[in-house]
Amino acid sequence: MTELNQPLGGNAMPRFGGPGTMMRLPAAATAEGLDVAFVGVPFDIGTSNRSGTRMGPRQIRQESCMVRPYNMATRAAPFDSLQVADIGDVAINTFNIFDSMRIIEEAYDAILAHGAKPLTIGGDHTIPLPILRALHKVHGPVGLIHVDAHADVNEAMFGEPIAHGTPFRRAIEEGLIDPRRMVQIGLRGSGYTAEDFDWAAALGVRVVPAEECWHRSLSPLMAEVRAQLGEGPVYLTFDIDALDPAHAPGTGTPEIGGLTSVQGLEIIRGCRGLNLVGGDCVEVSPPYDPSGNTAITAAFLLFEMLCVMPGVQYRT
């Protein structure tokens, strides 16, 4: 029986030491033999306002040393269940967004060819587009849980079709997502037209504005989402700006009135039982939160995603 990788514990090595991998897991050159691969995409050339998400993967990994291997709330034991490692970063082309889309797609083609499920450390929110392109080759159109302050369905930004505000319009247009199996949670803020959030809704996407989430648990919502998405493949994308900037200030396009960190946990934990084929946490911009608190939050959200991946055992 293959011995499963374990994060380096804080009693074996002080948390301020050890490898700079996600949760101080073993590093791997490829996804061969892995059930789940943590992979960084240090990318921010699709950013429209405050840059810095290229530094996100490094800081999230650094702060992930605080995450322990068992989920004491849900009793999930992912490292007793799955072979997990950190396969490093995708070497994007810093000067060419279209070439970067190709590079990222090909990197995920290789991950999926090994049968591994990617959990992505972003990076701005452009990056799900090439990831979904790779997933489509294996799974066909997927369901999508999109947690965000913004709909990211712009036709273009400054005339450009690829940017962090356009990925889900492109993905729907390309048939990568089944809009009837898509939900957007946490949308809010001001817009340019009254119809900014309506394009996706008109195609059958369930849109849950942040105002519908205020002062309530999101566990009942996630029960409805699970019923809507059913048994088919699902991708989970979590923009850290879905959380209120009081909880996650280190991001490029903050919007007040957002979700709490507790609601973020409820959303991810509510994905248990879905056929998750991958996930990401994006838009952490370390220059806007030198404390590291936003990156700590992202690290825990990624751990929670790992805990709801298919095949994880739960200790009763």
PDB file of C-alpha atoms in Angstrom:
ATOM      1  CA  MET A   1       0.000   0.000   0.000  1.00  0.00           C
ATOM      2  CA  THR A   2       1.334   3.420  -0.960  1.00  0.00           C
ATOM      3  CA  GLU A   3       2.210   5.604   2.013  1.00  0.00           C
ATOM      4  CA  LEU A   4       0.216   8.830   1.846  1.00  0.00           C
ATOM      5  CA  ASN A   5       1.963  12.187   2.055  1.00  0.00           C
ATOM      6  CA  GLN A   6       1.508  14.145   5.264  1.00  0.00           C
ATOM      7  CA  PRO A   7       2.014  17.855   5.974  1.00  0.00           C
ATOM      8  CA  LEU A   8       5.072  18.588   8.100  1.00  0.00           C
ATOM      9  CA  GLY A   9       3.744  19.070  11.624  1.00  0.00           C
ATOM     10  CA  GLY A  10       4.500  21.956  13.930  1.00  0.00           C
ATOM     11  CA  ASN A  11       6.001  19.631  16.553  1.00  0.00           C
ATOM     12  CA  ALA A  12       8.450  18.135  14.066  1.00  0.00           C
ATOM     13  CA  MET A  13       9.561  21.490  12.640  1.00  0.00           C
ATOM     14  CA  PRO A  14       8.671  24.980  13.930  1.00  0.00           C
ATOM     15  CA  ARG A  15       6.058  26.615  11.740  1.00  0.00           C
ATOM     16  CA  PHE A  16       8.463  29.357  10.728  1.00  0.00           C
ATOM     17  CA  GLY A  17      10.773  26.739   9.209  1.00  0.00           C
ATOM     18  CA  GLY A  18      10.528  23.878   6.777  1.00  0.00           C
ATOM     19  CA  PRO A  19       9.624  23.782   3.089  1.00  0.00           C
ATOM     20  CA  GLY A  20       7.703  26.607   1.427  1.00  0.00           C
ATOM     21  CA  THR A  21       5.068  24.293  -0.036  1.00  0.00           C
ATOM     22  CA  MET A  22       1.324  24.299   0.615  1.00  0.00           C
ATOM     23  CA  MET A  23       0.859  23.093   4.205  1.00  0.00           C
ATOM     24  CA  ARG A  24       4.544  22.078   4.058  1.00  0.00           C
ATOM     25  CA  LEU A  25       3.579  19.028   2.026  1.00  0.00           C
ATOM     26  CA  PRO A  26       6.141  17.168  -0.067  1.00  0.00           C
ATOM     27  CA  ALA A  27       6.918  18.846  -3.374  1.00  0.00           C
ATOM     28  CA  ALA A  28       6.380  16.866  -6.565  1.00  0.00           C
ATOM     29  CA  ALA A  29       7.640  17.528 -10.074  1.00  0.00           C
ATOM     30  CA  THR A  30       4.394  16.356 -11.686  1.00  0.00           C
ATOM     31  CA  ALA A  31       0.932  15.166 -10.669  1.00  0.00           C
ATOM     32  CA  GLU A  32       1.801  11.535 -11.346  1.00  0.00           C
ATOM     33  CA  GLY A  33       0.438   9.302  -8.604  1.00  0.00           C
ATOM     34  CA  LEU A  34      -1.526  12.090  -6.948  1.00  0.00           C
ATOM     35  CA  ASP A  35      -5.217  12.254  -6.180  1.00  0.00           C
ATOM     36  CA  VAL A  36      -5.092  16.008  -5.574  1.00  0.00           C
ATOM     37  CA  ALA A  37      -2.405  18.460  -6.660  1.00  0.00           C
ATOM     38  CA  PHE A  38      -1.938  21.898  -5.177  1.00  0.00           C
ATOM     39  CA  VAL A  39      -0.658  24.118  -7.977  1.00  0.00           C
ATOM     40  CA  GLY A  40       0.169  27.807  -8.016  1.00  0.00           C
ATOM     41  CA  VAL A  41      -0.554  30.199 -10.859  1.00  0.00           C
ATOM     42  CA  PRO A  42       1.337  33.439 -10.057  1.00  0.00           C
ATOM     43  CA  PHE A  43      -0.559  35.586 -12.517  1.00  0.00           C
ATOM     44  CA  ASP A  44      -1.956  39.123 -12.425  1.00  0.00           C
ATOM     45  CA  ILE A  45      -1.704  40.462 -15.960  1.00  0.00           C
ATOM     46  CA  GLY A  46      -5.492  40.182 -16.257  1.00  0.00           C
ATOM     47  CA  THR A  47      -5.981  42.549 -13.334  1.00  0.00           C
ATOM     48  CA  SER A  48      -7.872  45.790 -13.945  1.00  0.00           C
ATOM     49  CA  ASN A  49      -7.116  47.729 -10.764  1.00  0.00           C
ATOM     50  CA  ARG A  50      -4.641  46.904  -7.982  1.00  0.00           C
ATOM     51  CA  SER A  51      -2.079  44.358  -9.114  1.00  0.00           C
ATOM     52  CA  GLY A  52      -0.152  41.983  -6.875  1.00  0.00           C
ATOM     53  CA  THR A  53      -1.902  38.634  -7.164  1.00  0.00           C
ATOM     54  CA  ARG A  54       1.195  37.230  -8.818  1.00  0.00           C
ATOM     55  CA  MET A  55       2.548  37.177  -5.264  1.00  0.00           C
ATOM     56  CA  GLY A  56      -0.545  35.358  -3.961  1.00  0.00           C
ATOM     57  CA  PRO A  57       0.653  31.749  -4.285  1.00  0.00           C
ATOM     58  CA  ARG A  58       3.864  32.444  -2.409  1.00  0.00           C
ATOM     59  CA  GLN A  59       2.179  34.193   0.511  1.00  0.00           C
ATOM     60  CA  ILE A  60      -0.689  31.696   0.738  1.00  0.00           C
ATOM     61  CA  ARG A  61       1.816  28.854   0.900  1.00  0.00           C
ATOM     62  CA  GLN A  62       3.789  30.715   3.554  1.00  0.00           C
ATOM     63  CA  GLU A  63       0.726  31.254   5.743  1.00  0.00           C
ATOM     64  CA  SER A  64      -0.566  27.717   5.160  1.00  0.00           C
ATOM     65  CA  CYS A  65       1.918  26.466   7.757  1.00  0.00           C
ATOM     66  CA  MET A  66      -0.841  27.249  10.278  1.00  0.00           C
ATOM     67  CA  VAL A  67      -3.216  24.637   8.809  1.00  0.00           C
ATOM     68  CA  ARG A  68      -3.244  21.285  10.605  1.00  0.00           C
ATOM     69  CA  PRO A  69      -4.145  18.014   8.853  1.00  0.00           C
ATOM     70  CA  TYR A  70      -7.510  17.209  10.478  1.00  0.00           C
ATOM     71  CA  ASN A  71     -10.687  19.226  10.179  1.00  0.00           C
ATOM     72  CA  MET A  72     -11.924  19.285  13.753  1.00  0.00           C
ATOM     73  CA  ALA A  73     -15.345  20.682  12.804  1.00  0.00           C
ATOM     74  CA  THR A  74     -16.296  18.298   9.988  1.00  0.00           C
ATOM     75  CA  ARG A  75     -13.991  15.418  11.049  1.00  0.00           C
ATOM     76  CA  ALA A  76     -12.517  15.235   7.555  1.00  0.00           C
ATOM     77  CA  ALA A  77      -9.175  13.425   7.315  1.00  0.00           C
ATOM     78  CA  PRO A  78      -7.959  14.277   3.804  1.00  0.00           C
ATOM     79  CA  PHE A  79      -4.366  13.151   4.300  1.00  0.00           C
ATOM     80  CA  ASP A  80      -5.512   9.736   5.511  1.00  0.00           C
ATOM     81  CA  SER A  81      -7.593   9.431   2.360  1.00  0.00           C
ATOM     82  CA  LEU A  82      -5.847  10.986  -0.633  1.00  0.00           C
ATOM     83  CA  GLN A  83      -2.342  11.305  -2.013  1.00  0.00           C
ATOM     84  CA  VAL A  84      -1.680  15.041  -2.056  1.00  0.00           C
ATOM     85  CA  ALA A  85       1.400  17.091  -2.932  1.00  0.00           C
ATOM     86  CA  ASP A  86       2.380  20.565  -4.088  1.00  0.00           C
ATOM     87  CA  ILE A  87       3.532  20.505  -7.708  1.00  0.00           C
ATOM     88  CA  GLY A  88       4.786  24.096  -7.739  1.00  0.00           C
ATOM     89  CA  ASP A  89       3.852  26.957 -10.017  1.00  0.00           C
ATOM     90  CA  VAL A  90       2.856  27.217 -13.663  1.00  0.00           C
ATOM     91  CA  ALA A  91       5.535  29.210 -15.517  1.00  0.00           C
ATOM     92  CA  ILE A  92       3.270  31.780 -17.145  1.00  0.00           C
ATOM     93  CA  ASN A  93       4.431  34.333 -19.722  1.00  0.00           C
ATOM     94  CA  THR A  94       4.477  37.562 -17.707  1.00  0.00           C
ATOM     95  CA  PHE A  95       4.302  39.684 -20.868  1.00  0.00           C
ATOM     96  CA  ASN A  96       1.614  37.916 -22.906  1.00  0.00           C
ATOM     97  CA  ILE A  97      -1.832  37.109 -21.530  1.00  0.00           C
ATOM     98  CA  PHE A  98      -2.877  35.012 -24.531  1.00  0.00           C
ATOM     99  CA  ASP A  99       0.267  32.905 -24.417  1.00  0.00           C
ATOM    100  CA  SER A 100      -0.260  32.497 -20.691  1.00  0.00           C
ATOM    101  CA  MET A 101      -3.717  31.087 -21.366  1.00  0.00           C
ATOM    102  CA  ARG A 102      -2.097  28.459 -23.585  1.00  0.00           C
ATOM    103  CA  ILE A 103       0.602  27.669 -21.023  1.00  0.00           C
ATOM    104  CA  ILE A 104      -1.903  27.280 -18.179  1.00  0.00           C
ATOM    105  CA  GLU A 105      -4.236  25.101 -20.255  1.00  0.00           C
ATOM    106  CA  GLU A 106      -1.381  22.800 -21.254  1.00  0.00           C
ATOM    107  CA  ALA A 107      -0.170  22.574 -17.650  1.00  0.00           C
ATOM    108  CA  TYR A 108      -3.635  21.474 -16.543  1.00  0.00           C
ATOM    109  CA  ASP A 109      -3.892  19.049 -19.443  1.00  0.00           C
ATOM    110  CA  ALA A 110      -0.847  17.339 -17.945  1.00  0.00           C
ATOM    111  CA  ILE A 111      -2.288  17.357 -14.409  1.00  0.00           C
ATOM    112  CA  LEU A 112      -5.562  15.839 -15.572  1.00  0.00           C
ATOM    113  CA  ALA A 113      -3.758  13.266 -17.728  1.00  0.00           C
ATOM    114  CA  HIS A 114      -2.405  11.813 -14.475  1.00  0.00           C
ATOM    115  CA  GLY A 115      -5.922  11.589 -13.058  1.00  0.00           C
ATOM    116  CA  ALA A 116      -5.242  14.219 -10.382  1.00  0.00           C
ATOM    117  CA  LYS A 117      -7.694  16.898  -9.317  1.00  0.00           C
ATOM    118  CA  PRO A 118      -6.174  20.405  -9.176  1.00  0.00           C
ATOM    119  CA  LEU A 119      -6.596  22.819  -6.293  1.00  0.00           C
ATOM    120  CA  THR A 120      -5.245  26.091  -7.587  1.00  0.00           C
ATOM    121  CA  ILE A 121      -3.556  28.847  -5.616  1.00  0.00           C
ATOM    122  CA  GLY A 122      -4.090  32.091  -7.548  1.00  0.00           C
ATOM    123  CA  GLY A 123      -3.438  34.405  -9.220  1.00  0.00           C
ATOM    124  CA  ASP A 124      -6.155  36.676 -10.594  1.00  0.00           C
ATOM    125  CA  HIS A 125      -9.558  35.472 -11.735  1.00  0.00           C
ATOM    126  CA  THR A 126      -8.612  35.163 -15.397  1.00  0.00           C
ATOM    127  CA  ILE A 127      -7.065  31.770 -14.677  1.00  0.00           C
ATOM    128  CA  PRO A 128     -10.225  29.616 -14.412  1.00  0.00           C
ATOM    129  CA  LEU A 129     -10.741  30.068 -18.164  1.00  0.00           C
ATOM    130  CA  PRO A 130      -7.774  27.921 -19.274  1.00  0.00           C
ATOM    131  CA  ILE A 131      -8.400  25.537 -16.365  1.00  0.00           C
ATOM    132  CA  LEU A 132     -11.995  25.039 -17.514  1.00  0.00           C
ATOM    133  CA  ARG A 133     -10.768  24.530 -21.077  1.00  0.00           C
ATOM    134  CA  ALA A 134      -8.584  21.677 -19.846  1.00  0.00           C
ATOM    135  CA  LEU A 135     -11.357  20.222 -17.682  1.00  0.00           C
ATOM    136  CA  HIS A 136     -13.793  20.300 -20.603  1.00  0.00           C
ATOM    137  CA  LYS A 137     -11.582  17.927 -22.590  1.00  0.00           C
ATOM    138  CA  VAL A 138     -11.982  15.336 -19.825  1.00  0.00           C
ATOM    139  CA  HIS A 139     -15.445  15.993 -18.391  1.00  0.00           C
ATOM    140  CA  GLY A 140     -17.378  17.982 -20.978  1.00  0.00           C
ATOM    141  CA  PRO A 141     -19.393  20.958 -19.682  1.00  0.00           C
ATOM    142  CA  VAL A 142     -19.091  21.233 -15.914  1.00  0.00           C
ATOM    143  CA  GLY A 143     -21.220  22.771 -13.222  1.00  0.00           C
ATOM    144  CA  LEU A 144     -19.749  25.816 -11.528  1.00  0.00           C
ATOM    145  CA  ILE A 145     -19.965  27.277  -8.048  1.00  0.00           C
ATOM    146  CA  HIS A 146     -18.653  30.828  -8.431  1.00  0.00           C
ATOM    147  CA  VAL A 147     -18.143  32.733  -5.172  1.00  0.00           C
ATOM    148  CA  ASP A 148     -17.330  36.366  -5.893  1.00  0.00           C
ATOM    149  CA  ALA A 149     -18.261  40.012  -5.457  1.00  0.00           C
ATOM    150  CA  HIS A 150     -18.299  40.358  -9.249  1.00  0.00           C
ATOM    151  CA  ALA A 151     -20.062  38.422 -11.996  1.00  0.00           C
ATOM    152  CA  ASP A 152     -16.966  38.322 -14.258  1.00  0.00           C
ATOM    153  CA  VAL A 153     -19.138  38.067 -17.370  1.00  0.00           C
ATOM    154  CA  ASN A 154     -18.066  41.286 -19.094  1.00  0.00           C
ATOM    155  CA  GLU A 155     -18.037  41.220 -22.871  1.00  0.00           C
ATOM    156  CA  ALA A 156     -14.616  42.896 -22.823  1.00  0.00           C
ATOM    157  CA  MET A 157     -12.360  45.070 -20.687  1.00  0.00           C
ATOM    158  CA  PHE A 158     -10.632  47.947 -22.473  1.00  0.00           C
ATOM    159  CA  GLY A 159     -11.635  46.133 -25.648  1.00  0.00           C
ATOM    160  CA  GLU A 160      -9.845  42.936 -24.611  1.00  0.00           C
ATOM    161  CA  PRO A 161     -11.744  39.642 -24.516  1.00  0.00           C
ATOM    162  CA  ILE A 162      -9.501  38.013 -21.895  1.00  0.00           C
ATOM    163  CA  ALA A 163      -9.150  39.614 -18.447  1.00  0.00           C
ATOM    164  CA  HIS A 164     -10.214  38.895 -14.888  1.00  0.00           C
ATOM    165  CA  GLY A 165     -13.667  40.372 -15.534  1.00  0.00           C
ATOM    166  CA  THR A 166     -14.484  38.190 -18.574  1.00  0.00           C
ATOM    167  CA  PRO A 167     -13.663  34.512 -17.859  1.00  0.00           C
ATOM    168  CA  PHE A 168     -17.149  33.154 -17.253  1.00  0.00           C
ATOM    169  CA  ARG A 169     -18.687  34.832 -20.307  1.00  0.00           C
ATOM    170  CA  ARG A 170     -15.972  33.221 -22.419  1.00  0.00           C
ATOM    171  CA  ALA A 171     -16.421  29.892 -20.627  1.00  0.00           C
ATOM    172  CA  ILE A 172     -20.187  29.863 -21.213  1.00  0.00           C
ATOM    173  CA  GLU A 173     -19.762  30.956 -24.832  1.00  0.00           C
ATOM    174  CA  GLU A 174     -17.239  28.149 -25.395  1.00  0.00           C
ATOM    175  CA  GLY A 175     -19.561  25.563 -23.842  1.00  0.00           C
ATOM    176  CA  LEU A 176     -17.181  24.840 -20.959  1.00  0.00           C
ATOM    177  CA  ILE A 177     -19.904  25.446 -18.347  1.00  0.00           C
ATOM    178  CA  ASP A 178     -23.521  24.327 -18.263  1.00  0.00           C
ATOM    179  CA  PRO A 179     -25.239  27.553 -17.139  1.00  0.00           C
ATOM    180  CA  ARG A 180     -28.185  25.570 -15.761  1.00  0.00           C
ATOM    181  CA  ARG A 181     -25.682  23.982 -13.351  1.00  0.00           C
ATOM    182  CA  MET A 182     -24.011  27.232 -12.340  1.00  0.00           C
ATOM    183  CA  VAL A 183     -24.520  29.411  -9.282  1.00  0.00           C
ATOM    184  CA  GLN A 184     -22.915  32.748  -8.427  1.00  0.00           C
ATOM    185  CA  ILE A 185     -22.850  33.698  -4.742  1.00  0.00           C
ATOM    186  CA  GLY A 186     -21.974  37.028  -3.145  1.00  0.00           C
ATOM    187  CA  LEU A 187     -22.351  39.438  -6.074  1.00  0.00           C
ATOM    188  CA  ARG A 188     -22.662  43.048  -4.998  1.00  0.00           C
ATOM    189  CA  GLY A 189     -21.462  46.619  -5.358  1.00  0.00           C
ATOM    190  CA  SER A 190     -21.991  49.286  -7.965  1.00  0.00           C
ATOM    191  CA  GLY A 191     -22.019  48.738 -11.717  1.00  0.00           C
ATOM    192  CA  TYR A 192     -21.956  50.421 -15.094  1.00  0.00           C
ATOM    193  CA  THR A 193     -25.492  49.454 -16.117  1.00  0.00           C
ATOM    194  CA  ALA A 194     -28.535  48.135 -14.315  1.00  0.00           C
ATOM    195  CA  GLU A 195     -28.136  44.862 -16.214  1.00  0.00           C
ATOM    196  CA  ASP A 196     -24.570  44.023 -15.127  1.00  0.00           C
ATOM    197  CA  PHE A 197     -25.613  40.831 -13.322  1.00  0.00           C
ATOM    198  CA  ASP A 198     -28.432  39.862 -15.686  1.00  0.00           C
ATOM    199  CA  TRP A 199     -26.565  38.315 -18.625  1.00  0.00           C
ATOM    200  CA  ALA A 200     -25.832  35.066 -16.815  1.00  0.00           C
ATOM    201  CA  ALA A 201     -29.220  34.933 -15.088  1.00  0.00           C
ATOM    202  CA  ALA A 202     -30.947  35.106 -18.476  1.00  0.00           C
ATOM    203  CA  LEU A 203     -29.115  31.896 -19.451  1.00  0.00           C
ATOM    204  CA  GLY A 204     -30.315  30.013 -16.390  1.00  0.00           C
ATOM    205  CA  VAL A 205     -27.484  30.762 -13.958  1.00  0.00           C
ATOM    206  CA  ARG A 206     -28.652  31.089 -10.360  1.00  0.00           C
ATOM    207  CA  VAL A 207     -27.423  34.461  -9.068  1.00  0.00           C
ATOM    208  CA  VAL A 208     -27.379  34.990  -5.298  1.00  0.00           C
ATOM    209  CA  PRO A 209     -26.538  38.631  -4.477  1.00  0.00           C
ATOM    210  CA  ALA A 210     -24.682  39.368  -1.262  1.00  0.00           C
ATOM    211  CA  GLU A 211     -27.767  41.097   0.123  1.00  0.00           C
ATOM    212  CA  GLU A 212     -29.607  37.768   0.085  1.00  0.00           C
ATOM    213  CA  CYS A 213     -26.810  36.349   2.241  1.00  0.00           C
ATOM    214  CA  TRP A 214     -26.792  39.026   4.924  1.00  0.00           C
ATOM    215  CA  HIS A 215     -27.649  37.948   8.492  1.00  0.00           C
ATOM    216  CA  ARG A 216     -28.184  34.294   7.626  1.00  0.00           C
ATOM    217  CA  SER A 217     -26.521  30.944   7.478  1.00  0.00           C
ATOM    218  CA  LEU A 218     -25.728  29.754   3.950  1.00  0.00           C
ATOM    219  CA  SER A 219     -26.086  26.061   4.787  1.00  0.00           C
ATOM    220  CA  PRO A 220     -29.734  25.981   3.553  1.00  0.00           C
ATOM    221  CA  LEU A 221     -28.654  27.684   0.323  1.00  0.00           C
ATOM    222  CA  MET A 222     -25.984  25.057  -0.255  1.00  0.00           C
ATOM    223  CA  ALA A 223     -28.533  22.278   0.160  1.00  0.00           C
ATOM    224  CA  GLU A 224     -30.429  23.861  -2.741  1.00  0.00           C
ATOM    225  CA  VAL A 225     -27.207  24.224  -4.731  1.00  0.00           C
ATOM    226  CA  ARG A 226     -26.363  20.548  -4.282  1.00  0.00           C
ATOM    227  CA  ALA A 227     -29.804  19.607  -5.569  1.00  0.00           C
ATOM    228  CA  GLN A 228     -29.412  21.919  -8.568  1.00  0.00           C
ATOM    229  CA  LEU A 229     -25.946  20.682  -9.535  1.00  0.00           C
ATOM    230  CA  GLY A 230     -26.712  16.997  -9.069  1.00  0.00           C
ATOM    231  CA  GLU A 231     -24.222  14.233  -9.722  1.00  0.00           C
ATOM    232  CA  GLY A 232     -22.261  15.684 -12.637  1.00  0.00           C
ATOM    233  CA  PRO A 233     -18.780  17.232 -12.466  1.00  0.00           C
ATOM    234  CA  VAL A 234     -18.493  20.553 -10.613  1.00  0.00           C
ATOM    235  CA  TYR A 235     -15.726  23.142 -10.399  1.00  0.00           C
ATOM    236  CA  LEU A 236     -15.493  25.509  -7.413  1.00  0.00           C
ATOM    237  CA  THR A 237     -13.937  28.942  -7.893  1.00  0.00           C
ATOM    238  CA  PHE A 238     -13.606  31.237  -4.878  1.00  0.00           C
ATOM    239  CA  ASP A 239     -12.572  34.853  -5.370  1.00  0.00           C
ATOM    240  CA  ILE A 240     -11.339  36.124  -2.015  1.00  0.00           C
ATOM    241  CA  ASP A 241     -13.125  39.434  -2.654  1.00  0.00           C
ATOM    242  CA  ALA A 242     -16.401  37.564  -2.120  1.00  0.00           C
ATOM    243  CA  LEU A 243     -15.568  38.082   1.536  1.00  0.00           C
ATOM    244  CA  ASP A 244     -16.082  41.527   3.006  1.00  0.00           C
ATOM    245  CA  PRO A 245     -12.830  43.533   3.049  1.00  0.00           C
ATOM    246  CA  ALA A 246     -13.113  43.537   6.845  1.00  0.00           C
ATOM    247  CA  HIS A 247     -12.284  39.813   6.582  1.00  0.00           C
ATOM    248  CA  ALA A 248     -10.026  39.866   3.501  1.00  0.00           C
ATOM    249  CA  PRO A 249      -8.579  43.309   2.685  1.00  0.00           C
ATOM    250  CA  GLY A 250      -5.701  41.982   0.584  1.00  0.00           C
ATOM    251  CA  THR A 251      -7.365  41.986  -2.808  1.00  0.00           C
ATOM    252  CA  GLY A 252      -7.458  44.172  -5.886  1.00  0.00           C
ATOM    253  CA  THR A 253     -11.156  45.074  -6.173  1.00  0.00           C
ATOM    254  CA  PRO A 254     -12.694  45.113  -2.678  1.00  0.00           C
ATOM    255  CA  GLU A 255     -16.424  45.705  -2.225  1.00  0.00           C
ATOM    256  CA  ILE A 256     -18.092  46.400   1.123  1.00  0.00           C
ATOM    257  CA  GLY A 257     -21.084  44.394   2.290  1.00  0.00           C
ATOM    258  CA  GLY A 258     -19.598  41.020   1.510  1.00  0.00           C
ATOM    259  CA  LEU A 259     -19.708  37.541   2.968  1.00  0.00           C
ATOM    260  CA  THR A 260     -18.187  36.672   6.307  1.00  0.00           C
ATOM    261  CA  SER A 261     -15.423  34.121   6.649  1.00  0.00           C
ATOM    262  CA  VAL A 262     -17.949  31.853   8.394  1.00  0.00           C
ATOM    263  CA  GLN A 263     -20.229  32.028   5.350  1.00  0.00           C
ATOM    264  CA  GLY A 264     -17.250  31.183   3.165  1.00  0.00           C
ATOM    265  CA  LEU A 265     -16.750  28.036   5.229  1.00  0.00           C
ATOM    266  CA  GLU A 266     -20.445  27.183   4.971  1.00  0.00           C
ATOM    267  CA  ILE A 267     -20.307  27.425   1.183  1.00  0.00           C
ATOM    268  CA  ILE A 268     -17.308  25.149   0.858  1.00  0.00           C
ATOM    269  CA  ARG A 269     -18.460  22.657   3.463  1.00  0.00           C
ATOM    270  CA  GLY A 270     -21.800  22.655   1.674  1.00  0.00           C
ATOM    271  CA  CYS A 271     -20.060  21.220  -1.395  1.00  0.00           C
ATOM    272  CA  ARG A 272     -19.563  17.884   0.373  1.00  0.00           C
ATOM    273  CA  GLY A 273     -21.149  15.164  -1.728  1.00  0.00           C
ATOM    274  CA  LEU A 274     -20.728  16.967  -5.028  1.00  0.00           C
ATOM    275  CA  ASN A 275     -18.500  15.516  -7.736  1.00  0.00           C
ATOM    276  CA  LEU A 276     -15.829  18.185  -7.421  1.00  0.00           C
ATOM    277  CA  VAL A 277     -13.222  17.955 -10.180  1.00  0.00           C
ATOM    278  CA  GLY A 278     -11.144  20.898  -8.993  1.00  0.00           C
ATOM    279  CA  GLY A 279     -11.189  24.237  -7.278  1.00  0.00           C
ATOM    280  CA  ASP A 280      -9.319  27.461  -6.792  1.00  0.00           C
ATOM    281  CA  CYS A 281      -8.906  30.424  -4.486  1.00  0.00           C
ATOM    282  CA  VAL A 282      -7.901  33.548  -6.370  1.00  0.00           C
ATOM    283  CA  GLU A 283      -7.336  37.308  -6.140  1.00  0.00           C
ATOM    284  CA  VAL A 284      -5.203  37.390  -2.969  1.00  0.00           C
ATOM    285  CA  SER A 285      -2.958  40.452  -3.390  1.00  0.00           C
ATOM    286  CA  PRO A 286      -0.330  40.451  -0.629  1.00  0.00           C
ATOM    287  CA  PRO A 287       0.767  44.109  -1.026  1.00  0.00           C
ATOM    288  CA  TYR A 288      -2.636  45.201   0.300  1.00  0.00           C
ATOM    289  CA  ASP A 289      -2.472  43.065   3.436  1.00  0.00           C
ATOM    290  CA  PRO A 290       1.054  42.863   4.823  1.00  0.00           C
ATOM    291  CA  SER A 291      -0.350  41.188   7.960  1.00  0.00           C
ATOM    292  CA  GLY A 292      -0.927  38.014   5.947  1.00  0.00           C
ATOM    293  CA  ASN A 293      -4.470  37.616   7.270  1.00  0.00           C
ATOM    294  CA  THR A 294      -6.030  37.472   3.797  1.00  0.00           C
ATOM    295  CA  ALA A 295      -3.553  34.781   2.768  1.00  0.00           C
ATOM    296  CA  ILE A 296      -4.227  32.827   5.975  1.00  0.00           C
ATOM    297  CA  THR A 297      -7.929  32.927   5.131  1.00  0.00           C
ATOM    298  CA  ALA A 298      -7.227  31.704   1.592  1.00  0.00           C
ATOM    299  CA  ALA A 299      -5.027  28.874   2.900  1.00  0.00           C
ATOM    300  CA  PHE A 300      -7.810  27.653   5.180  1.00  0.00           C
ATOM    301  CA  LEU A 301     -10.381  27.922   2.377  1.00  0.00           C
ATOM    302  CA  LEU A 302      -8.173  25.751   0.156  1.00  0.00           C
ATOM    303  CA  PHE A 303      -7.817  23.229   2.991  1.00  0.00           C
ATOM    304  CA  GLU A 304     -11.607  23.172   3.329  1.00  0.00           C
ATOM    305  CA  MET A 305     -11.844  22.507  -0.421  1.00  0.00           C
ATOM    306  CA  LEU A 306      -9.482  19.569   0.009  1.00  0.00           C
ATOM    307  CA  CYS A 307     -11.709  18.277   2.819  1.00  0.00           C
ATOM    308  CA  VAL A 308     -14.760  18.054   0.523  1.00  0.00           C
ATOM    309  CA  MET A 309     -13.033  16.398  -2.417  1.00  0.00           C
ATOM    310  CA  PRO A 310     -14.494  13.018  -3.408  1.00  0.00           C
ATOM    311  CA  GLY A 311     -12.936  10.134  -1.515  1.00  0.00           C
ATOM    312  CA  VAL A 312     -12.131  11.959   1.712  1.00  0.00           C
ATOM    313  CA  GLN A 313     -12.798   9.913   4.842  1.00  0.00           C
ATOM    314  CA  TYR A 314     -14.536  11.373   7.876  1.00  0.00           C
ATOM    315  CA  ARG A 315     -13.676  10.323  11.428  1.00  0.00           C
ATOM    316  CA  THR A 316     -16.809   9.742  13.471  1.00  0.00           C
TER     317      THR A 316
END
